[in-house]
Coordinates of C-alpha atoms in Angstrom, one line a residue:
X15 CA 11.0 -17.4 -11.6
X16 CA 13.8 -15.8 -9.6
X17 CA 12.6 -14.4 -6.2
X18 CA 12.7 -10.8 -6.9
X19 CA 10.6 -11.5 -10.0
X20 CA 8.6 -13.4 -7.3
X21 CA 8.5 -10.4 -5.0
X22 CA 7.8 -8.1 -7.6
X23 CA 4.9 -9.9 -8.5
X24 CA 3.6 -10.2 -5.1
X25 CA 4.1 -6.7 -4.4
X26 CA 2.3 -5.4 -7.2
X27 CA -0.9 -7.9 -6.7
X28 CA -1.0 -6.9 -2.8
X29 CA -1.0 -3.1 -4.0
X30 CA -3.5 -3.9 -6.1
X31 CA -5.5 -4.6 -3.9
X32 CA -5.1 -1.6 -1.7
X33 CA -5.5 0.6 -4.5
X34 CA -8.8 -1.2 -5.4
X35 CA -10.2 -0.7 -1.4
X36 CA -9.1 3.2 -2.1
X37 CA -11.2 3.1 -5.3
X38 CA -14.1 1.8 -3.7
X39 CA -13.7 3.9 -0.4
X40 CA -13.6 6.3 -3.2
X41 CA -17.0 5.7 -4.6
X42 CA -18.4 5.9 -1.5
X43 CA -18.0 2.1 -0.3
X44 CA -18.8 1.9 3.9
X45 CA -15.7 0.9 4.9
X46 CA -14.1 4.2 6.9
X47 CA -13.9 2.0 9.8
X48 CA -11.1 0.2 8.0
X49 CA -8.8 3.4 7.1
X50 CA -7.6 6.7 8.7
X51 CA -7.7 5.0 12.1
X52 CA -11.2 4.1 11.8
X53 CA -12.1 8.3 12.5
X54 CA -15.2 8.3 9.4
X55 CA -17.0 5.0 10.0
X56 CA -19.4 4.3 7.0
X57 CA -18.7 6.2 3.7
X58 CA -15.8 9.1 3.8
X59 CA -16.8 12.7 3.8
X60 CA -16.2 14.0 0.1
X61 CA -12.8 16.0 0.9
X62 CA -11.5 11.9 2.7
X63 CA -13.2 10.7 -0.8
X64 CA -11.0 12.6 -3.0
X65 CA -7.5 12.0 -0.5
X66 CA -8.5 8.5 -1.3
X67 CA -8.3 8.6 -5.4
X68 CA -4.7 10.7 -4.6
X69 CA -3.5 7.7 -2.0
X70 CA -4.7 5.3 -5.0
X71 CA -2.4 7.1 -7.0
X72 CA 0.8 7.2 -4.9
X73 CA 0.4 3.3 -4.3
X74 CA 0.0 2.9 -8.4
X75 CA 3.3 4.6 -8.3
X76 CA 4.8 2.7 -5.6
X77 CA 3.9 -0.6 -7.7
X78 CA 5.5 0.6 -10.2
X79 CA 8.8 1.6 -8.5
X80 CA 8.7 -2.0 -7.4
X81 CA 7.9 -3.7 -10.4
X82 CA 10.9 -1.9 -11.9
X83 CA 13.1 -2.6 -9.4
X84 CA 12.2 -6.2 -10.0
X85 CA 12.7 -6.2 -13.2
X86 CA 9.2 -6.7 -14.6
X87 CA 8.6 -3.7 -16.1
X88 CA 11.7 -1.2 -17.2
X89 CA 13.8 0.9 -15.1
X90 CA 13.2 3.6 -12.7
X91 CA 15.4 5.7 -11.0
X92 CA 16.8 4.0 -8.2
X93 CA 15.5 6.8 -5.6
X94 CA 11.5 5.7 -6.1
X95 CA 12.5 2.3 -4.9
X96 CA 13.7 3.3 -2.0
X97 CA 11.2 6.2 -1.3
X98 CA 8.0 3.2 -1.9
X99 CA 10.1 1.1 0.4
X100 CA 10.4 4.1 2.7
X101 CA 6.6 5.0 2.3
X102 CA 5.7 1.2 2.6
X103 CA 7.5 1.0 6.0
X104 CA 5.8 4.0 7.4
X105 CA 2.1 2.7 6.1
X106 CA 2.9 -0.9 7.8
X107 CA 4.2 1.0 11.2
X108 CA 0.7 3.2 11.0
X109 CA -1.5 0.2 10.7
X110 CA 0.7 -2.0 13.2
X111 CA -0.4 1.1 15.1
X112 CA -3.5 2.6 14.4
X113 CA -6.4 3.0 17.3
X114 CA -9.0 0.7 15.3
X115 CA -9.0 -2.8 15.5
X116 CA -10.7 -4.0 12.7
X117 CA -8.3 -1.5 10.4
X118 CA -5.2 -3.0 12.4
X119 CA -6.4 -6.7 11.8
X120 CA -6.8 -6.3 8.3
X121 CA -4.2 -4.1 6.7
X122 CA -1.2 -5.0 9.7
X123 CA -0.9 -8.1 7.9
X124 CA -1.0 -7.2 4.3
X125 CA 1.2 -4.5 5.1
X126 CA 3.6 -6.9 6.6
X127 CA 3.7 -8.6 3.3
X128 CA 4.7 -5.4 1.3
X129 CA 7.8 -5.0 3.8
X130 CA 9.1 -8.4 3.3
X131 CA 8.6 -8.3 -0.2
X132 CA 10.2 -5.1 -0.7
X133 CA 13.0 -5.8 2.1
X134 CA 13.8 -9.2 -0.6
X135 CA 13.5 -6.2 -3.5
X136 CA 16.5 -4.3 -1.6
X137 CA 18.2 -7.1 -0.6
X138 CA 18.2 -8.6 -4.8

């Protein structure tokens, strides 16, 4: 497996993820403390709820602009690689940043993760 396959791959999975913590936040799972800078601690009010399913969504899409430019799946248009890798940045800077720890500690990393793997995308 060449390493942009590789960092496809991981990309997507790590995405994954984050989409499935929006789904649950979503459906009401406790975890506010761990998104939006930690401002709804338990379940999300209904209007944060439905912003959730929508931030679901764009990540779905920026999984998929990956995957394509990886070569896993088939082309895109070149531009939504570089707007997910754009977006990606901005999401990893927000949690390097954001005011609640436990938010900070968990996502900084994965975050991280998504950069590097979509710097080795750009780089392929």
């Amino acid at each position: 497996m060449s390493a942009m396959v590789l960092a496809g791959y991981s990309y997507v999975a790590l995405i994954a993820v984050v989409m499935l913590f929006q789904a649950a936040m979503a459906a009401g799972a406790p975890w506010g403390h761990l998104a939006n800078g930690g401002k709804w601690p338990g379940r999300l009010p209904m209007p944060m709820r439905f912003a959730a399913v929508g931030q679901g969504a764009i990540l779905g899409m920026m999984g998929w602009a990956m995957a394509a430019r990886a070569g896993i799946i088939s082309a895109l248009p070149d531009w939504t690689f570089w707007a997910a890798l754009l977006a990606t940045v901005l999401t990893c800077v927000a949690n390097l940043a954001t005011p609640s720890r436990p938010e900070r500690l968990l996502w900084g990393p994965v975050t991280v993760l998504l950069v590097l793997c979509g710097l080795r995308l750009a780089w392929g």
